[in-house]
PDB file of C-alpha atoms in Angstrom:
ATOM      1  CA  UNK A   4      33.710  -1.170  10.708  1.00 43.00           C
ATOM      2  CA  UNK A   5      34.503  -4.498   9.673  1.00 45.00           C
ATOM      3  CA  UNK A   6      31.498  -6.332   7.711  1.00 46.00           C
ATOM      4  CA  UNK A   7      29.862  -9.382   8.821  1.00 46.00           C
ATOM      5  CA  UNK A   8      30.618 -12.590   7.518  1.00 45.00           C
ATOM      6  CA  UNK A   9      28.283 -13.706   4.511  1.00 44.00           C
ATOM      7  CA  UNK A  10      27.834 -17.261   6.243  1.00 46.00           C
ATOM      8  CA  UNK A  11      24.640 -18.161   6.697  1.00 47.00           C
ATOM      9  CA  UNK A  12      22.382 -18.273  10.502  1.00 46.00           C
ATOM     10  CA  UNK A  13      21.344 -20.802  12.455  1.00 44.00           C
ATOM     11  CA  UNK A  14      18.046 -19.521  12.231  1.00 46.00           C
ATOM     12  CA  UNK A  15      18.141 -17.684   8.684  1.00 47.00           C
ATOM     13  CA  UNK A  16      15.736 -18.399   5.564  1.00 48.00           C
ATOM     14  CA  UNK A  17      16.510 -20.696   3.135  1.00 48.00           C
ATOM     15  CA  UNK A  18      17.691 -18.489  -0.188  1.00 48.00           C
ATOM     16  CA  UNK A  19      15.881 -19.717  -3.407  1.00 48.00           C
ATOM     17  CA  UNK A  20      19.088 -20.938  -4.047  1.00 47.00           C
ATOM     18  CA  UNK A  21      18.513 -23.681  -1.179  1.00 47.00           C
ATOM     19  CA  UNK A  22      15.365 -24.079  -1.559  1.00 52.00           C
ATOM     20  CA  UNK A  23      13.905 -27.837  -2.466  1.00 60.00           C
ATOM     21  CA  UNK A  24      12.337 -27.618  -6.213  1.00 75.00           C
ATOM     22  CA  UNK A  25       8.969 -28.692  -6.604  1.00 77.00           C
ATOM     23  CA  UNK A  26       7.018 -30.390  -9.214  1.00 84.00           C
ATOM     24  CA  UNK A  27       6.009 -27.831 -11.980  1.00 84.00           C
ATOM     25  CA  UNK A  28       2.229 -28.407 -10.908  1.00 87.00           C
ATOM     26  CA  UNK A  29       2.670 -28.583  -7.177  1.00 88.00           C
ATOM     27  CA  UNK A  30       4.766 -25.584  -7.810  1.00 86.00           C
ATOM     28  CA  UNK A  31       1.913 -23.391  -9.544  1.00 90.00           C
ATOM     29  CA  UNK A  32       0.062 -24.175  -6.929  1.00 91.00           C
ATOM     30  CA  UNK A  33       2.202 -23.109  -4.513  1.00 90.00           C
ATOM     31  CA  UNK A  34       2.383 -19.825  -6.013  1.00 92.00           C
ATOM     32  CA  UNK A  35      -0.982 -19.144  -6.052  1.00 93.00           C
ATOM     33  CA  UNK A  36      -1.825 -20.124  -2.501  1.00 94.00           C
ATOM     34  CA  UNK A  37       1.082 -17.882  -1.270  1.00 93.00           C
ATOM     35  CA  UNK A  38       0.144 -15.265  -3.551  1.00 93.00           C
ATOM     36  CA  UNK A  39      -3.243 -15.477  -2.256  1.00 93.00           C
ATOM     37  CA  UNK A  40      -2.149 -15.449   1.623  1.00 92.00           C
ATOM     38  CA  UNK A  41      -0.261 -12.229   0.483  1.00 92.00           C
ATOM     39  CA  UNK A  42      -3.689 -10.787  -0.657  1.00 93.00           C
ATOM     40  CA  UNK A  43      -5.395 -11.971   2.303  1.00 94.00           C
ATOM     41  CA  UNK A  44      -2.830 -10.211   4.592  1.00 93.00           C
ATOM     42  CA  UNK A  45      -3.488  -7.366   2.421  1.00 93.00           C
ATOM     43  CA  UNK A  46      -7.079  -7.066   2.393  1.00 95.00           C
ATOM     44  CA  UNK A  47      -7.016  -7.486   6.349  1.00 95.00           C
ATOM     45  CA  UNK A  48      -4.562  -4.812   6.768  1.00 94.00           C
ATOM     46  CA  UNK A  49      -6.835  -2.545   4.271  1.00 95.00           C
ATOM     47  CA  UNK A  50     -10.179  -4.044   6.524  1.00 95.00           C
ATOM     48  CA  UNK A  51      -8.063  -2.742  10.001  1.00 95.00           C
ATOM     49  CA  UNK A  52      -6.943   0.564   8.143  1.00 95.00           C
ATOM     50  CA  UNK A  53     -10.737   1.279   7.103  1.00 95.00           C
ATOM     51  CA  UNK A  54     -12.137   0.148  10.577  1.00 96.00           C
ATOM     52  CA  UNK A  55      -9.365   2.343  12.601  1.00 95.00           C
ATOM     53  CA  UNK A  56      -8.889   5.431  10.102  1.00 94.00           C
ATOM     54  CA  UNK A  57      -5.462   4.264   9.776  1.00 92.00           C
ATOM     55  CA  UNK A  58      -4.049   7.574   8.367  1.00 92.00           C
ATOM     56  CA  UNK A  59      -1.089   4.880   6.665  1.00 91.00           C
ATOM     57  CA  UNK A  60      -1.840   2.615   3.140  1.00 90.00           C
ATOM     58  CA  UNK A  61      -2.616  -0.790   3.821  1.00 91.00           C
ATOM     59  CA  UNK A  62      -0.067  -2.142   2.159  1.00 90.00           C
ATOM     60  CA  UNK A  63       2.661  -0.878   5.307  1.00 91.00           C
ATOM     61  CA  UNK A  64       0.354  -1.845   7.891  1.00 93.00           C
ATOM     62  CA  UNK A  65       0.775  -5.742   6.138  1.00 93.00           C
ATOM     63  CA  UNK A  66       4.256  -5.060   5.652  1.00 91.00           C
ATOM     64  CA  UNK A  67       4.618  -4.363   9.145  1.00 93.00           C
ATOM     65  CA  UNK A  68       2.465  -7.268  10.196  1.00 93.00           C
ATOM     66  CA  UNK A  69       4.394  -9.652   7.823  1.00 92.00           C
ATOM     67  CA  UNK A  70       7.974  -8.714   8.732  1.00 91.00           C
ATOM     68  CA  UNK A  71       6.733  -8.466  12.783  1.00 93.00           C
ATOM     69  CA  UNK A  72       5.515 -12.290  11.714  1.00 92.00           C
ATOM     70  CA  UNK A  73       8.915 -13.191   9.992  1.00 91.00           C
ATOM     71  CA  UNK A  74      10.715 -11.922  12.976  1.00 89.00           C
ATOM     72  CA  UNK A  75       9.216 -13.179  15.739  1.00 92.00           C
ATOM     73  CA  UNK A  76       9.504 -16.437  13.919  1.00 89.00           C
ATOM     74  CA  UNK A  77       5.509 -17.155  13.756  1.00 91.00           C
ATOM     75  CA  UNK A  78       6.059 -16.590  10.054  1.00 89.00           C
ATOM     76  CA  UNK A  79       8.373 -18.820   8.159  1.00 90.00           C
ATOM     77  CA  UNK A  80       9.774 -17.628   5.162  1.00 88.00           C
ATOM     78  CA  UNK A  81       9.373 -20.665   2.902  1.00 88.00           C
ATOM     79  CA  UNK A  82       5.635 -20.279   3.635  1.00 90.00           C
ATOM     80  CA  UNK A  83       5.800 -17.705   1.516  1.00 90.00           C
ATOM     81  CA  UNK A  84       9.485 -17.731  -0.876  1.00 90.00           C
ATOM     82  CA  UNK A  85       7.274 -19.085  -3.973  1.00 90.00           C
ATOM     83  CA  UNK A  86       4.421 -16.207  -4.000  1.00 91.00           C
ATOM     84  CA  UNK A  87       6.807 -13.640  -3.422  1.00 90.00           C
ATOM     85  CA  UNK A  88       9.454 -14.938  -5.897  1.00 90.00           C
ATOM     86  CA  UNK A  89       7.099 -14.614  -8.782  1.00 90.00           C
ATOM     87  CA  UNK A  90       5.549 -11.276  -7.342  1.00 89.00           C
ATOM     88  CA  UNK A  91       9.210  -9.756  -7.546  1.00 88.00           C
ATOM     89  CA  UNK A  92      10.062 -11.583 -11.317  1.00 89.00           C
ATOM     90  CA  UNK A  93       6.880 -10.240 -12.814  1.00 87.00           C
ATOM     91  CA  UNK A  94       6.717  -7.013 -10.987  1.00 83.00           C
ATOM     92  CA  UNK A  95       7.583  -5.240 -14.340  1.00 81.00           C
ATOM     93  CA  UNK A  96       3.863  -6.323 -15.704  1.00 82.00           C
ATOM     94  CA  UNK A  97       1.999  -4.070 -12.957  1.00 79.00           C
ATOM     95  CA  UNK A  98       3.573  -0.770 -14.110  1.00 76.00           C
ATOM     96  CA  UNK A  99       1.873  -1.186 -17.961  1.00 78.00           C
ATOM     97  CA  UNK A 100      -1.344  -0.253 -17.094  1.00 77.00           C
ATOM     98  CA  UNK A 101       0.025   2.583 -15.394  1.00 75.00           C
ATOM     99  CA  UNK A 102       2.019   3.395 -18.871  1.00 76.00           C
ATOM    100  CA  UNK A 103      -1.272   2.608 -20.750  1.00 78.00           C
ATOM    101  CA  UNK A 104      -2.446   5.839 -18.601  1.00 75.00           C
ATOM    102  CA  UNK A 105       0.242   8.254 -18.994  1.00 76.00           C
ATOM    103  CA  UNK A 106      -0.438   7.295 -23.123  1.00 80.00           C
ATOM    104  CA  UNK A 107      -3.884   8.826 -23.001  1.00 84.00           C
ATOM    105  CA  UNK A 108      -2.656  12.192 -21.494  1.00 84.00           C
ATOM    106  CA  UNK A 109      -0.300  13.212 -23.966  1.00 84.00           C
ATOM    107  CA  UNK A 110      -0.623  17.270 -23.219  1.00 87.00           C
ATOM    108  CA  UNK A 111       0.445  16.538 -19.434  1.00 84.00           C
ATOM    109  CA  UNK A 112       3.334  14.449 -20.467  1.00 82.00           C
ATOM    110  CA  UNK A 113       4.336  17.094 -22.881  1.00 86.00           C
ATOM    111  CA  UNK A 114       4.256  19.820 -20.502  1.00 88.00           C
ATOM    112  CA  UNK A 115       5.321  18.676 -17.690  1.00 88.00           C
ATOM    113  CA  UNK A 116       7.106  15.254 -18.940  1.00 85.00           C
ATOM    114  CA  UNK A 117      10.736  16.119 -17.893  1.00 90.00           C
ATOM    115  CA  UNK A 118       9.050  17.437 -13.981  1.00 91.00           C
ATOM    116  CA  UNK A 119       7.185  13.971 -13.875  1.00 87.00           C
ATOM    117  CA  UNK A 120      10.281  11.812 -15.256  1.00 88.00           C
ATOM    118  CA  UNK A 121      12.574  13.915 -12.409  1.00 93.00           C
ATOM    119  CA  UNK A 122      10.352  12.504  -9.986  1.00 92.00           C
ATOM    120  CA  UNK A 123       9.738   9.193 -10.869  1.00 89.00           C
ATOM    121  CA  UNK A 124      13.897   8.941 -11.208  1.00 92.00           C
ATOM    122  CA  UNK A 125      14.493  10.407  -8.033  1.00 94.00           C
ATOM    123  CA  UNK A 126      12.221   8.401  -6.092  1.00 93.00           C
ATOM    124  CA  UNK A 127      13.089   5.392  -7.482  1.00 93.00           C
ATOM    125  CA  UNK A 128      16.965   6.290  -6.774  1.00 95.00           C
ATOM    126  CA  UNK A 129      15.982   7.504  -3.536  1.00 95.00           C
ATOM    127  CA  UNK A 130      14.157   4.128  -2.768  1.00 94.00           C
ATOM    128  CA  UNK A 131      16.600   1.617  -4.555  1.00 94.00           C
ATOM    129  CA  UNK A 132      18.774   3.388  -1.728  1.00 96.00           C
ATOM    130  CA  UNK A 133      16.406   3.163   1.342  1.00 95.00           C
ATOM    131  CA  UNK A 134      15.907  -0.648   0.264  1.00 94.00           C
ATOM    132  CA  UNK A 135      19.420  -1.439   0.242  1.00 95.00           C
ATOM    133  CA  UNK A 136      20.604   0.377   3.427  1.00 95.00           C
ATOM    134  CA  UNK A 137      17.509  -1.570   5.111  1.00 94.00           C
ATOM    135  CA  UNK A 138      18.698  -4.697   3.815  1.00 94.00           C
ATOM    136  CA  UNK A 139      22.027  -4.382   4.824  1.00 95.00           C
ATOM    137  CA  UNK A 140      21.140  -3.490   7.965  1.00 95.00           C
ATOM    138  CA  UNK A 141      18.795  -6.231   8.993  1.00 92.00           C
ATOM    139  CA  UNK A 142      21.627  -8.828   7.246  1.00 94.00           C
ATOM    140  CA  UNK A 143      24.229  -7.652   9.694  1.00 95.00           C
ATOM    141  CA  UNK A 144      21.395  -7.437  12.673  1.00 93.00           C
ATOM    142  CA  UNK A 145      20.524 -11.176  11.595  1.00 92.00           C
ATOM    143  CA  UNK A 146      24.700 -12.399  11.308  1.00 93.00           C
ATOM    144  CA  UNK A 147      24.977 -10.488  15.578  1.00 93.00           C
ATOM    145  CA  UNK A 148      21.716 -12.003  16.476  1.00 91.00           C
ATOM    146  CA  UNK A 149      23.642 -15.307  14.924  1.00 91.00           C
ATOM    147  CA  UNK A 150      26.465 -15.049  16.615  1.00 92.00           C
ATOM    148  CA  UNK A 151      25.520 -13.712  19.441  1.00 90.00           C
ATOM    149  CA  UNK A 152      23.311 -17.208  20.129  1.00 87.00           C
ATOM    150  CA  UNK A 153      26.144 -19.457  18.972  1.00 81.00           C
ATOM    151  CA  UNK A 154      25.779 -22.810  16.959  1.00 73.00           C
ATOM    152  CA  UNK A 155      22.900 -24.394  18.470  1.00 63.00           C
ATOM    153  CA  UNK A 156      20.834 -21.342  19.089  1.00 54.00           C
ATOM    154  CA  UNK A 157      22.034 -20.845  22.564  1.00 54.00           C
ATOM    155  CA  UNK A 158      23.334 -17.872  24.139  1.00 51.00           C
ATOM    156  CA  UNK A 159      26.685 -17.499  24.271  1.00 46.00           C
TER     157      UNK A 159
END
């Protein structure tokens, strides 16, 4: 199956590559009010899963809700690139105080350190894999949809 073409949609969001830099203020800013509208969703989601018994976490049901949003088009992407940009480049600082816990519990990690390690490498292989089959799959769902409306976001 040959692979789409990496050129870029019509209707596709800007990379941060593309993206207009802002003032290092204005920029902060930025950040903070998209990383806030990403807490908002969240806490909403976790409001709807409480009110519902939602047997999923909040954090799918706003997944859901945000990618239903970017995909319908009522949720543009650069409303949100500067939040999630610095959520994904300091993503490594969330996992210490989850390291500062395994510390204090150093008869579990010696006993069953290698059973816990197995897991945590697995799952993250098994998700690193998930993640990019999804992504390739929406890319080449976004280059047909593309194509398939022609230059000026007509159907062709």
């Amino acid at each position: 199956m040959p692979r789409p073409s990496a050129a870029k949609a019509p209707n596709a969001p800007d990379t941060p590559s593309s993206a207009p830099s802002l003032p290092p203020l204005r920029r902060a800013g930025a950040v903070l009010a998209q990383v806030g509208l990403l807490c908002g969703l969240w806490l909403v989601a976790e409001s709807l899963r409480r009110q519902f018994a939602l047997p999923v976490p909040a954090g799918l049901i706003g997944f859901l809700a945000l990618a239903a949003g970017l995909f319908s088009g009522l949720v543009r992407g650069r409303w949100l690139r500067h939040g999630a940009n610095w959520l994904l480049g300091e993503m490594v600082l969330f996992f210490i105080p989850a390291m500062l816990v395994v510390t204090q519990y150093p008869d579990l990690v010696r006993h069953d350190g290698w059973r816990i390690a197995l897991v945590i490498g697995l799952s993250t292989v098994l998700v690193m894999a998930a993640t990019a089959l999804a992504v390739d799959r929406v890319h080449r769902l976004e280059v047909w949809l593309a194509r398939r409306r022609g230059p000026r976001g007509s159907r062709a």
